Coordinates of N, CA and C in Angstrom, one line a residue:
M1 N 59.4 41.4 64.6 CA 59.1 42.7 65.2 C 59.7 42.8 66.6
D2 N 59.7 41.7 67.2 CA 60.3 41.7 68.6 C 61.8 41.8 68.5
S3 N 62.4 41.2 67.5 CA 63.8 41.2 67.4 C 64.2 42.6 67.0
E4 N 63.4 43.3 66.2 CA 63.8 44.7 65.8 C 63.7 45.6 66.9
L5 N 62.7 45.5 67.8 CA 62.6 46.3 69.0 C 63.7 46.0 70.0
L6 N 64.1 44.7 70.1 CA 65.2 44.3 71.0 C 66.5 44.9 70.5
E7 N 66.7 44.9 69.1 CA 67.9 45.5 68.6 C 68.0 47.0 68.9
R8 N 66.8 47.7 68.7 CA 66.8 49.1 69.0 C 67.1 49.4 70.5
I9 N 66.6 48.6 71.4 CA 66.9 48.7 72.8 C 68.3 48.6 73.1
T10 N 68.8 47.5 72.5 CA 70.3 47.2 72.7 C 71.1 48.4 72.2
A11 N 70.8 48.9 71.0 CA 71.6 50.0 70.4 C 71.5 51.2 71.2
R12 N 70.3 51.5 71.7 CA 70.1 52.7 72.6 C 70.9 52.5 73.9
R13 N 70.9 51.3 74.5 CA 71.7 51.0 75.7 C 73.1 51.2 75.5
A14 N 73.7 50.8 74.3 CA 75.0 51.0 74.0 C 75.3 52.5 73.8
E15 N 74.4 53.3 73.2 CA 74.6 54.7 73.0 C 74.6 55.4 74.4
L16 N 73.8 54.9 75.3 CA 73.7 55.5 76.6 C 75.0 55.2 77.5
V17 N 75.4 54.0 77.4 CA 76.7 53.6 78.0 C 77.8 54.4 77.5
E18 N 78.0 54.6 76.2 CA 79.0 55.5 75.6 C 78.8 56.9 76.1
L19 N 77.6 57.4 76.1 CA 77.4 58.8 76.7 C 77.8 58.9 78.1
E20 N 77.4 57.9 78.9 CA 77.8 57.9 80.3 C 79.3 57.9 80.4
E21 N 80.0 57.1 79.7 CA 81.5 57.1 79.8 C 82.0 58.5 79.4
Q22 N 81.5 59.2 78.4 CA 82.0 60.5 78.0 C 81.7 61.5 79.1
L23 N 80.5 61.4 79.7 CA 80.2 62.4 80.7 C 81.0 62.1 81.9
A24 N 81.3 60.9 82.3 CA 82.1 60.6 83.4 C 83.5 61.1 83.2
K25 N 84.0 61.0 82.0 CA 85.4 61.5 81.6 C 85.3 63.1 81.7
Q26 N 84.3 63.7 81.2 CA 84.2 65.1 81.3 C 84.1 65.6 82.8
L27 N 83.3 64.9 83.5 CA 83.2 65.2 85.0 C 84.5 65.0 85.7
A28 N 85.2 64.0 85.4 CA 86.6 63.9 86.0 C 87.5 65.0 85.6
E29 N 87.4 65.5 84.3 CA 88.3 66.6 83.9 C 87.9 67.9 84.5
V30 N 86.5 68.1 84.7 CA 86.1 69.3 85.4 C 86.5 69.3 86.8
R31 N 86.4 68.2 87.5 CA 86.8 68.1 88.9 C 88.4 68.4 89.1
A32 N 89.1 67.8 88.2 CA 90.6 68.0 88.2 C 90.9 69.5 87.9
E33 N 90.3 70.1 87.0 CA 90.5 71.5 86.7 C 90.1 72.4 87.9
R34 N 88.9 72.0 88.5 CA 88.4 72.8 89.7 C 89.4 72.6 90.9
D35 N 90.0 71.4 91.1 CA 91.0 71.3 92.1 C 92.3 72.0 91.8
E36 N 92.7 72.1 90.6 CA 93.9 72.9 90.1 C 93.7 74.4 90.4
L37 N 92.4 74.8 90.1 CA 92.1 76.2 90.4 C 92.1 76.6 91.8
G38 N 91.7 75.6 92.6 CA 91.7 75.8 94.1 C 93.1 76.0 94.6
L39 N 94.0 75.1 94.0 CA 95.4 75.1 94.4 C 96.0 76.4 94.0
A40 N 95.7 76.8 92.7 CA 96.2 78.1 92.2 C 95.8 79.3 93.1
E41 N 94.6 79.3 93.5 CA 94.1 80.4 94.4 C 94.9 80.4 95.7
R42 N 95.1 79.3 96.3 CA 95.8 79.2 97.6 C 97.3 79.7 97.3
V43 N 97.9 79.3 96.2 CA 99.3 79.8 95.9 C 99.3 81.2 95.7
F44 N 98.3 81.8 95.0 CA 98.2 83.2 94.8 C 98.0 84.0 96.0
E45 N 97.2 83.5 97.0 CA 97.0 84.2 98.2 C 98.3 84.2 99.0
R46 N 99.0 83.1 99.0 CA 100.3 83.1 99.8 C 101.3 83.9 99.3
V47 N 101.4 84.0 98.0 CA 102.4 84.8 97.2 C 102.1 86.3 97.5
S48 N 100.8 86.6 97.4 CA 100.3 88.0 97.7 C 100.7 88.5 99.1
E49 N 100.4 87.5 100.1 CA 100.7 87.9 101.4 C 102.2 88.0 101.6
Q50 N 103.0 87.2 101.0 CA 104.5 87.4 101.1 C 105.0 88.6 100.5
I51 N 104.4 89.0 99.4 CA 104.8 90.2 98.8 C 104.5 91.4 99.6
A52 N 103.3 91.4 100.2 CA 102.8 92.4 101.0 C 103.7 92.5 102.3
D53 N 104.0 91.4 102.8 CA 105.0 91.4 104.0 C 106.4 91.9 103.7
E54 N 106.8 91.5 102.4 CA 108.1 92.0 102.0 C 108.2 93.5 101.8
R55 N 107.0 94.0 101.3 CA 107.0 95.5 101.1 C 107.1 96.2 102.4
V56 N 106.4 95.7 103.4 CA 106.3 96.3 104.7 C 107.7 96.2 105.3
S57 N 108.3 95.0 105.3 CA 109.7 94.9 105.9 C 110.7 95.6 105.2
A58 N 110.6 95.7 103.9 CA 111.6 96.5 103.1 C 111.4 97.9 103.3
A59 N 110.3 98.4 103.7 CA 110.1 99.8 104.0 C 110.7 100.2 105.4
S60 N 110.8 99.2 106.3 CA 111.3 99.6 107.6 C 112.6 98.9 107.9
V61 N 113.3 98.4 106.9 CA 114.6 97.9 107.2 C 115.7 99.0 107.0
P62 N 116.6 99.1 108.1 CA 117.6 100.0 108.0 C 118.7 99.7 106.9
A63 N 119.1 100.8 106.2 CA 120.2 100.6 105.2 C 121.4 101.2 105.7
Q64 N 122.5 100.8 105.1 CA 123.8 101.3 105.5 C 124.3 102.4 104.6
V65 N 124.6 103.6 105.1 CA 125.1 104.7 104.4 C 126.3 105.1 105.1
G66 N 127.5 105.1 104.5 CA 128.7 105.5 105.1 C 128.9 104.8 106.5
G67 N 128.6 103.6 106.6 CA 128.8 102.8 107.7 C 127.9 103.0 108.8
Q68 N 126.9 103.9 108.7 CA 125.8 104.1 109.6 C 124.5 103.6 109.2
A69 N 123.7 103.1 110.2 CA 122.3 102.7 109.8 C 121.4 103.9 109.6
V70 N 120.8 103.8 108.4 CA 119.9 104.9 108.1 C 118.5 104.2 107.7
M71 N 117.4 104.8 108.3 CA 116.0 104.2 108.0 C 115.6 104.7 106.6
L72 N 115.2 103.8 105.8 CA 114.7 104.2 104.5 C 113.2 104.6 104.6
I73 N 112.9 105.7 104.0 CA 111.5 106.2 104.1 C 110.9 105.9 102.8
P74 N 109.8 105.1 102.8 CA 109.1 104.7 101.5 C 108.4 105.8 100.9
H75 N 108.2 105.7 99.6 CA 107.3 106.7 98.9 C 105.9 106.4 99.4
R76 N 105.1 107.4 99.5 CA 103.7 107.3 100.0 C 102.9 106.8 98.8
T77 N 102.2 105.6 99.0 CA 101.4 105.0 98.0 C 100.1 104.5 98.7
S78 N 99.2 104.1 98.0 CA 97.9 103.6 98.6 C 98.1 102.3 99.4
D79 N 99.2 101.5 99.0 CA 99.4 100.3 99.8 C 100.5 100.4 100.9
V80 N 101.0 101.6 101.1 CA 102.0 101.8 102.2 C 101.3 102.8 103.3
A81 N 101.1 102.2 104.4 CA 100.4 103.0 105.5 C 101.5 103.8 106.3
E82 N 101.0 104.8 107.0 CA 101.9 105.6 107.7 C 102.6 104.9 108.8
H83 N 102.0 103.8 109.4 CA 102.7 103.1 110.5 C 104.0 102.4 110.1
V84 N 104.3 102.3 108.8 CA 105.6 101.7 108.4 C 106.7 102.7 108.7
L85 N 106.5 104.0 108.8 CA 107.4 105.0 109.1 C 108.0 104.9 110.4
P86 N 109.2 105.2 110.7 CA 109.8 105.2 112.0 C 109.0 106.1 112.9
P87 N 109.0 105.9 114.2 CA 108.1 106.7 115.2 C 108.4 108.2 115.1
D88 N 109.8 108.6 115.0 CA 110.0 110.0 114.9 C 109.4 110.7 113.7
Y89 N 109.4 110.0 112.6 CA 108.7 110.5 111.4 C 107.2 110.6 111.5
Q90 N 106.6 109.7 112.2 CA 105.2 109.7 112.5 C 104.9 110.9 113.4
R91 N 105.8 111.2 114.4 CA 105.6 112.4 115.2 C 105.7 113.6 114.5
I92 N 106.6 113.7 113.5 CA 106.7 114.9 112.7 C 105.5 115.1 111.9
L93 N 105.0 114.0 111.2 CA 103.7 114.2 110.4 C 102.5 114.6 111.3
A94 N 102.5 114.1 112.5 CA 101.4 114.5 113.4 C 101.5 116.0 113.8
S95 N 102.7 116.4 114.0 CA 102.9 117.9 114.4 C 102.5 118.8 113.3
V96 N 102.9 118.4 112.0 CA 102.5 119.2 110.9 C 100.9 119.3 110.7
R97 N 100.4 118.1 110.9 CA 98.9 118.0 110.8 C 98.2 118.9 111.9
Q98 N 98.8 118.9 113.1 CA 98.1 119.7 114.2 C 98.3 121.2 114.1
A99 N 99.3 121.6 113.3 CA 99.5 123.0 113.1 C 98.3 123.7 112.4
A100 N 98.1 124.9 112.7 CA 96.9 125.7 112.1 C 97.1 126.0 110.6
G101 N 98.3 125.8 110.1 CA 98.6 126.1 108.7 C 100.0 125.7 108.4
P102 N 100.6 126.1 107.3 CA 101.9 125.7 107.0 C 102.8 126.2 108.0
V103 N 104.0 125.4 108.3 CA 104.9 125.5 109.4 C 106.3 125.5 108.8
M104 N 107.2 126.2 109.5 CA 108.6 126.2 109.3 C 109.2 125.0 110.1
A105 N 110.4 124.6 109.8 CA 111.1 123.5 110.4 C 111.3 124.0 112.0
R106 N 111.5 125.2 112.2 CA 111.7 125.7 113.5 C 110.4 125.5 114.3
Q107 N 109.2 125.8 113.8 CA 108.0 125.6 114.5 C 107.8 124.1 114.8
V108 N 108.0 123.3 113.9 CA 107.9 121.8 114.1 C 108.8 121.4 115.2
G109 N 110.1 121.8 115.2 CA 111.0 121.5 116.3 C 110.5 122.0 117.6
E110 N 109.9 123.2 117.7 CA 109.3 123.6 119.0 C 108.2 122.7 119.5
M111 N 107.3 122.3 118.5 CA 106.2 121.4 118.9 C 106.7 120.0 119.4
L112 N 107.9 119.6 118.8 CA 108.5 118.3 119.2 C 109.4 118.4 120.4
G113 N 109.7 119.6 120.9 CA 110.6 119.8 122.0 C 112.1 119.7 121.7
V114 N 112.4 120.0 120.4 CA 113.8 120.1 119.9 C 114.3 121.5 120.3
D115 N 115.6 121.5 120.7 CA 116.2 122.8 121.0 C 116.5 123.4 119.6
V116 N 115.6 124.3 119.1 CA 115.7 124.9 117.8 C 116.9 126.0 117.7
N117 N 117.4 126.4 118.9 CA 118.5 127.4 118.8 C 119.8 126.7 118.5
I118 N 119.8 125.4 118.6 CA 121.1 124.7 118.2 C 121.0 124.1 116.8
R119 N 121.7 124.7 115.9 CA 121.6 124.3 114.5 C 121.7 122.8 114.2
S120 N 122.6 122.2 115.0 CA 123.0 120.7 114.8 C 121.7 119.9 115.2
K121 N 120.8 120.5 115.9 CA 119.6 119.7 116.2 C 118.4 120.1 115.3
L122 N 118.4 121.3 114.7 CA 117.4 121.7 113.8 C 117.6 121.2 112.4
E123 N 118.8 121.1 111.9 CA 119.0 120.7 110.6 C 118.6 119.3 110.3
P124 N 118.9 118.3 111.2 CA 118.4 116.9 110.9 C 116.9 116.9 110.8
L125 N 116.2 117.7 111.6 CA 114.8 117.8 111.5 C 114.3 118.3 110.3
R126 N 115.0 119.3 109.7 CA 114.7 119.9 108.4 C 114.9 118.8 107.3
G127 N 115.9 118.0 107.5 CA 116.1 117.0 106.5 C 115.1 115.9 106.5
K128 N 114.6 115.6 107.7 CA 113.4 114.6 107.8 C 112.2 115.2 107.2
L129 N 111.9 116.5 107.3 CA 110.8 117.1 106.8 C 110.9 117.1 105.2
V130 N 112.1 117.4 104.7 CA 112.3 117.4 103.3 C 112.2 116.0 102.7
G131 N 112.7 115.1 103.5 CA 112.6 113.6 103.0 C 111.1 113.2 102.9
L132 N 110.3 113.6 104.0 CA 108.9 113.2 104.0 C 108.2 113.9 102.8
A133 N 108.6 115.2 102.5 CA 107.9 115.9 101.4 C 108.4 115.3 100.0
D134 N 109.6 114.9 99.9 CA 110.1 114.4 98.7 C 109.4 113.0 98.4
R135 N 109.0 112.3 99.4 CA 108.4 111.0 99.2 C 106.9 111.1 99.3
G136 N 106.3 112.3 99.3 CA 104.8 112.5 99.2 C 104.1 112.4 100.4
W137 N 104.8 112.3 101.7 CA 103.9 112.3 102.9 C 103.5 113.6 103.3
M138 N 104.1 114.7 102.9 CA 103.6 116.1 103.1 C 104.1 116.9 101.9
R139 N 103.7 118.2 102.0 CA 104.1 119.1 100.9 C 105.1 120.2 101.5
K140 N 106.1 120.5 100.6 CA 107.0 121.6 101.0 C 106.6 122.8 100.0
L141 N 106.2 123.9 100.6 CA 105.9 125.1 99.8 C 107.1 125.8 99.3
P142 N 107.0 126.6 98.3 CA 108.1 127.3 97.8 C 108.8 128.2 98.8
D143 N 108.1 128.7 99.7 CA 108.7 129.6 100.8 C 109.4 128.8 101.9
G144 N 109.5 127.4 101.8 CA 110.2 126.6 102.7 C 109.3 126.0 103.8
R145 N 108.1 126.4 103.9 CA 107.2 125.9 104.9 C 106.6 124.5 104.5
F146 N 106.2 123.8 105.4 CA 105.6 122.5 105.2 C 104.2 122.4 105.6
T147 N 103.4 121.6 104.9 CA 102.0 121.5 105.2 C 101.5 120.1 104.8
N148 N 100.3 119.7 105.4 CA 99.7 118.5 105.1 C 99.7 118.2 103.5
R149 N 99.7 117.0 103.2 CA 99.6 116.6 101.8 C 98.1 116.7 101.5
L150 N 97.7 117.3 100.4 CA 96.2 117.4 100.2 C 95.8 116.3 99.3

């Protein structure tokens, strides 16, 4: 009887040693996967930051058109803030917002101190207003007036 009990104890000890080895192996696999996930999270965060930085810099990099530098105006989206626009476009948006209602290019020019009686000064402003409207920063009404984007 003592030998039978001793055999059962020895067998159980062997089972527990085997179980411990299996659990240690599983624990090592879990830790390795957890470390890989941590690394993946860091890589994801870095790539996300780089993409965001590239979007901002791409939105404010001048392009060349006909040998002249031209500032690209990004389309308005939830991830593109107004501060990426060149300062003169930001002033135009602010002027349209301050107006009591829809405004013509001439009125915006007057608010900005542009000599609206000189066509060569008014037309570039009109072009900027149209560009902002085309890209969703404001609205152009059918009668040619501009208003805040709703």
